[in-house]
Coordinates of C-alpha atoms and ligand atoms in Angstrom, one line a residue:
M1253 CA 111.7 79.7 131.8
R1254 CA 108.2 80.9 131.2
A1255 CA 105.3 82.4 133.2
A1256 CA 102.0 82.1 131.5
G1257 CA 98.8 83.8 132.6
L1258 CA 100.0 84.3 136.2
T1259 CA 97.4 85.7 138.6
K1260 CA 97.7 86.2 142.3
E1261 CA 95.1 87.2 144.7
F1262 CA 95.7 87.9 148.4
P1263 CA 92.8 87.8 150.9
S1264 CA 92.3 91.1 152.5
G1265 CA 89.8 92.4 155.2
D1266 CA 87.0 93.3 152.9
G1267 CA 87.7 91.0 149.9
T1268 CA 90.8 90.2 147.9
I1269 CA 93.7 92.2 146.6
V1270 CA 94.5 91.3 143.0
A1271 CA 98.3 91.6 142.9
L1272 CA 98.9 90.0 139.5
D1273 CA 96.4 89.8 136.7
G1274 CA 97.5 87.7 133.7
V1275 CA 101.3 88.1 133.6
D1276 CA 103.1 86.4 130.7
L1277 CA 106.9 86.5 130.7
A1278 CA 109.5 84.3 129.2
I1279 CA 113.3 84.4 129.9
A1280 CA 115.6 82.7 127.4
P1281 CA 118.7 80.8 128.5
G1282 CA 121.4 83.4 129.4
E1283 CA 118.9 86.3 129.0
F1284 CA 118.9 89.1 131.6
V1285 CA 115.4 90.5 132.1
S1286 CA 114.8 93.6 134.3
V1287 CA 111.3 94.3 135.6
L1288 CA 110.5 97.9 136.3
G1289 CA 107.4 99.2 137.9
P1290 CA 106.0 101.5 140.6
S1291 CA 105.9 100.3 144.2
G1292 CA 103.1 97.9 144.9
C1293 CA 102.6 96.8 141.3
G1294 CA 103.3 93.2 142.0
K1295 CA 107.0 92.9 141.1
S1296 CA 108.0 91.0 144.3
T1297 CA 104.9 88.8 144.0
M1298 CA 105.8 87.9 140.4
L1299 CA 109.5 87.2 141.3
T1300 CA 108.5 85.1 144.3
I1301 CA 106.2 83.0 142.2
M1302 CA 108.6 82.5 139.4
A1303 CA 111.3 81.4 141.9
G1304 CA 108.9 78.8 143.2
L1305 CA 108.7 80.4 146.6
D1306 CA 104.9 81.0 146.4
A1307 CA 102.1 79.5 144.3
P1308 CA 100.1 81.6 141.9
T1309 CA 96.3 81.7 142.1
G1310 CA 96.1 81.0 138.4
G1311 CA 98.5 80.3 135.5
E1312 CA 101.8 78.5 135.7
V1313 CA 105.5 78.7 135.6
T1314 CA 107.6 76.2 133.6
I1315 CA 111.2 75.6 132.9
G1316 CA 111.4 73.8 129.6
D1317 CA 108.4 71.5 129.9
R1318 CA 108.8 71.0 133.7
P1319 CA 106.3 72.9 135.9
V1320 CA 107.7 74.8 138.8
T1321 CA 106.0 73.6 142.0
G1322 CA 108.4 74.5 144.7
P1323 CA 111.6 76.3 145.5
L1324 CA 114.2 75.9 142.7
L1325 CA 117.3 74.2 143.9
E1326 CA 119.1 75.4 140.7
A1327 CA 118.3 79.0 141.4
G1328 CA 120.1 81.8 143.2
V1329 CA 118.1 84.5 145.0
M1330 CA 119.0 87.8 146.4
F1331 CA 116.8 90.4 148.1
Q1332 CA 117.0 94.0 149.3
R1333 CA 117.9 92.9 152.8
D1334 CA 121.2 90.9 152.6
L1335 CA 120.0 88.2 155.1
L1336 CA 123.6 87.4 156.1
L1337 CA 124.0 85.5 159.4
D1338 CA 125.8 87.7 161.9
W1339 CA 127.5 84.8 163.6
R1340 CA 129.2 83.4 160.5
T1341 CA 132.2 84.8 158.6
C1342 CA 131.6 86.2 155.1
E1343 CA 133.1 83.1 153.6
D1344 CA 130.9 80.8 155.8
N1345 CA 127.9 82.9 154.8
V1346 CA 128.7 82.2 151.1
L1347 CA 129.2 78.5 151.8
L1348 CA 125.8 78.3 153.5
Q1349 CA 124.4 77.7 150.1
F1350 CA 125.9 74.2 150.2
Q1351 CA 125.0 73.4 153.8
M1352 CA 121.4 74.3 153.1
R1353 CA 121.4 71.6 150.4
G1354 CA 123.1 69.1 152.7
L1355 CA 126.4 69.2 150.8
P1356 CA 129.9 69.4 152.2
T1357 CA 131.5 72.8 152.0
A1358 CA 135.2 71.9 151.8
P1359 CA 135.2 71.3 148.1
H1360 CA 133.7 74.7 147.5
R1361 CA 135.8 76.9 149.7
E1362 CA 138.2 77.7 146.9
R1363 CA 135.2 78.8 144.7
A1364 CA 133.8 80.9 147.5
R1365 CA 137.2 82.7 147.9
E1366 CA 137.5 83.3 144.2
L1367 CA 134.1 84.9 144.1
L1368 CA 134.8 87.1 147.1
E1369 CA 138.0 88.1 145.4
M1370 CA 136.2 89.0 142.2
V1371 CA 134.0 91.5 144.1
G1372 CA 136.9 92.9 146.0
M1373 CA 136.1 91.2 149.3
S1374 CA 139.0 88.8 149.7
R1375 CA 140.4 90.8 152.6
F1376 CA 137.1 90.3 154.5
A1377 CA 136.6 86.6 153.9
R1378 CA 137.2 85.8 157.5
R1379 CA 135.5 88.8 159.0
F1380 CA 131.9 89.0 160.3
P1381 CA 129.1 90.9 158.5
R1382 CA 128.7 93.4 161.4
E1383 CA 132.1 94.8 160.5
L1384 CA 131.0 95.6 156.9
S1385 CA 129.2 98.5 155.2
G1386 CA 125.9 97.9 153.4
G1387 CA 127.6 97.7 150.0
M1388 CA 130.1 95.2 151.3
R1389 CA 127.4 93.0 152.8
Q1390 CA 125.5 93.0 149.5
R1391 CA 128.7 91.9 147.7
V1392 CA 128.8 88.9 150.1
A1393 CA 125.1 88.2 149.5
L1394 CA 125.9 88.3 145.7
C1395 CA 128.6 85.8 146.1
R1396 CA 126.3 83.5 148.1
A1397 CA 123.7 83.8 145.4
L1398 CA 126.2 82.8 142.7
V1399 CA 128.6 80.3 144.4
H1400 CA 126.7 77.2 143.3
R1401 CA 126.8 78.4 139.7
P1402 CA 123.0 78.7 139.4
P1403 CA 121.7 78.8 135.8
L1404 CA 118.9 81.0 137.1
L1405 CA 119.1 84.1 139.3
F1406 CA 116.2 85.9 140.9
M1407 CA 117.0 89.4 142.4
D1408 CA 114.5 91.6 144.1
E1409 CA 115.8 95.2 144.4
P1410 CA 119.1 93.8 145.6
F1411 CA 120.9 97.2 145.5
G1412 CA 117.9 99.4 146.5
A1413 CA 119.3 100.4 149.9
L1414 CA 122.7 101.4 148.6
D1415 CA 124.1 104.8 147.7
A1416 CA 124.3 105.7 144.0
L1417 CA 128.0 105.0 143.5
T1418 CA 128.1 101.7 145.4
R1419 CA 125.0 100.7 143.4
E1420 CA 126.8 101.5 140.1
N1421 CA 129.8 99.5 141.1
L1422 CA 127.7 96.5 142.1
N1423 CA 125.7 96.8 138.8
A1424 CA 129.0 96.5 136.9
E1425 CA 130.1 93.5 139.0
L1426 CA 126.8 91.7 138.6
G1427 CA 126.7 92.5 134.9
G1428 CA 130.2 91.0 134.4
L1429 CA 129.5 87.9 136.5
A1430 CA 126.1 87.1 134.9
A1431 CA 127.3 87.7 131.4
R1432 CA 130.5 85.5 131.8
A1433 CA 128.5 82.7 133.5
G1434 CA 125.6 82.9 131.0
T1435 CA 123.2 83.1 133.9
S1436 CA 119.5 83.8 133.1
V1437 CA 118.4 86.6 135.4
L1438 CA 115.1 88.1 136.6
F1439 CA 116.0 91.4 138.1
V1440 CA 113.3 93.5 139.8
T1441 CA 114.0 97.2 140.5
H1442 CA 112.4 100.6 140.4
G1443 CA 115.6 102.1 139.1
I1444 CA 115.4 102.9 135.4
D1445 CA 119.1 103.3 135.0
E1446 CA 120.1 100.0 136.6
A1447 CA 117.3 98.2 134.8
A1448 CA 118.6 99.3 131.4
F1449 CA 122.3 99.0 132.3
L1450 CA 122.0 95.3 133.2
A1451 CA 119.3 93.9 130.9
D1452 CA 118.8 92.5 127.5
R1453 CA 115.2 93.4 127.9
V1454 CA 113.3 95.7 130.3
V1455 CA 109.7 94.8 131.1
V1456 CA 107.5 97.5 132.5
M1457 CA 104.6 96.6 134.8
S1458 CA 101.4 98.6 135.3
P1459 CA 100.2 99.6 138.8
R1460 CA 98.1 97.1 140.6
P1461 CA 96.7 94.8 139.4
G1462 CA 100.1 94.0 137.9
R1463 CA 100.3 93.4 134.2
I1464 CA 103.1 93.7 131.7
A1465 CA 102.5 97.1 130.1
G1466 CA 105.4 97.0 127.6
E1467 CA 109.0 96.2 127.1
V1468 CA 112.2 97.8 125.7
R1469 CA 114.9 95.7 124.2
I1470 CA 118.4 97.0 125.1
G1471 CA 120.4 95.8 122.1
L1472 CA 123.8 96.8 123.4
P1473 CA 126.3 93.9 124.0
R1474 CA 126.8 92.7 127.5
P1475 CA 128.7 93.0 129.8
R1476 CA 128.6 96.8 129.4
P1477 CA 131.2 99.3 130.4
V1478 CA 130.1 101.8 133.1
D1479 CA 130.2 104.7 130.6
V1480 CA 127.6 103.0 128.3
R1481 CA 125.2 105.2 130.3
E1482 CA 126.5 108.1 128.2
D1483 CA 125.9 106.2 124.9
P1484 CA 123.1 108.0 122.9
E1485 CA 121.4 104.6 122.3
F1486 CA 121.4 103.9 126.0
V1487 CA 120.0 107.4 126.8
A1488 CA 117.3 106.9 124.2
H1489 CA 116.3 103.6 125.9
T1490 CA 116.2 105.1 129.4
G1491 CA 114.1 108.0 128.0
R1492 CA 111.6 105.7 126.5
L1493 CA 111.4 103.7 129.8
R1494 CA 110.9 106.9 131.8
R1495 CA 108.0 107.9 129.5
M1496 CA 106.4 104.4 129.8
L1497 CA 106.7 104.5 133.6
A1498 CA 105.2 108.0 133.7
Q1499 CA 102.3 106.8 131.7
E1500 CA 101.8 103.8 134.0
G1501 CA 102.2 105.8 137.1
R1502 CA 99.3 108.1 136.3
P1503 CA 96.4 108.0 138.7
A1504 CA 93.9 105.4 137.7
A1505 CA 90.2 106.0 137.4
T1506 CA 89.7 105.0 141.0
G1507 CA 92.0 107.9 142.0
E1508 CA 94.7 105.5 143.2
V1509 CA 98.2 106.5 142.6
G1510 CA 100.6 103.8 141.5
A1511 CA 104.0 105.1 142.6
D1512 CA 104.4 105.6 146.4
A1513 CA 108.2 105.4 146.6
Ligands
ADP2599 N1 101.4 88.3 151.5 C1 100.6 89.3 151.1 N2 99.4 89.5 151.7 C2 98.5 90.5 151.2 N3 98.8 91.4 150.3 C3 100.0 91.3 149.7 C4 101.0 90.3 150.1 N4 102.1 90.4 149.3 C5 101.9 91.5 148.5 N5 100.6 92.0 148.8 C6 100.0 93.1 148.0 O1 100.1 92.9 146.7 C7 100.5 94.0 146.0 C8 101.8 93.8 145.2 O2 102.9 93.7 146.2 P1 104.4 93.5 145.8 O3 104.5 92.4 144.9 O4 105.2 93.5 147.0 O5 104.7 94.9 144.9 P2 106.1 95.5 144.5 O6 107.2 94.5 144.8 O7 105.9 95.8 143.1 O8 106.3 96.7 145.3 C9 100.5 95.2 147.0 O9 99.3 95.8 147.0 C10 100.8 94.4 148.3 O10 100.2 95.1 149.4
MG2600 MG1 108.8 94.6 146.0

């Protein structure tokens, strides 16, 4: 998948907000790309456009030689809010993926249960989301994003609201599932550690208007063990990303500060 020269302008009271300004980004089959950048730099805008959920003002997104012009049926998406339906059990929330596509759910129940088991949620398959913690709810949302075996996965700060330990556990689960399935992933975060832990390549964006400011290739084999975070090579990568972000987060000439969260 490839984004070329993406720009996005939003109308605003006294003119336009330029959210993206000439973003080029390619994701190879099976590649895991993390996007790191300060709040408001255009990460969500870029992800939304690449997933076909919004149109760019300029530039285009293609998969192979096919232009992306609408929501991608072959994609999985996951956001910071889990968006589970409270009146459906966990299993039926996962199976929603098929119902939304007008497909029968029965042939996929087994697969839904397997996935829930893989993320340690089989005991809760018949329970309702309101009975679950935030981390458990995101596990269900992860299963729902993966149940139809999407070759492409778009994730926008999916673990941003979770405590550090739960987040690490979910990073490990996602890392394993994506690597085993060979899924191409676009993962947006402002967490340096999770960006590097998961990705083959971490792309750093500049503050608005969003541009790609640089990238770091994380050459460690995937999936990675939790303690890769202590590996000197990993530490060197996160250090480099921290410096790149600090550079990008500096107040611009207008006096605007990029990072507000
Ligand atoms: N629908 C919209 N209408 C107007 N402005 C928007 C809209 N969506 C995003 N923006 C603006 O575009 C910029 C980038 O937003 P966003 O992509 O959400 O950033 P990020 O995800 O990196 O925090 C921000 O200044 C935001 O206020
Ligand atoms: Mg965002």
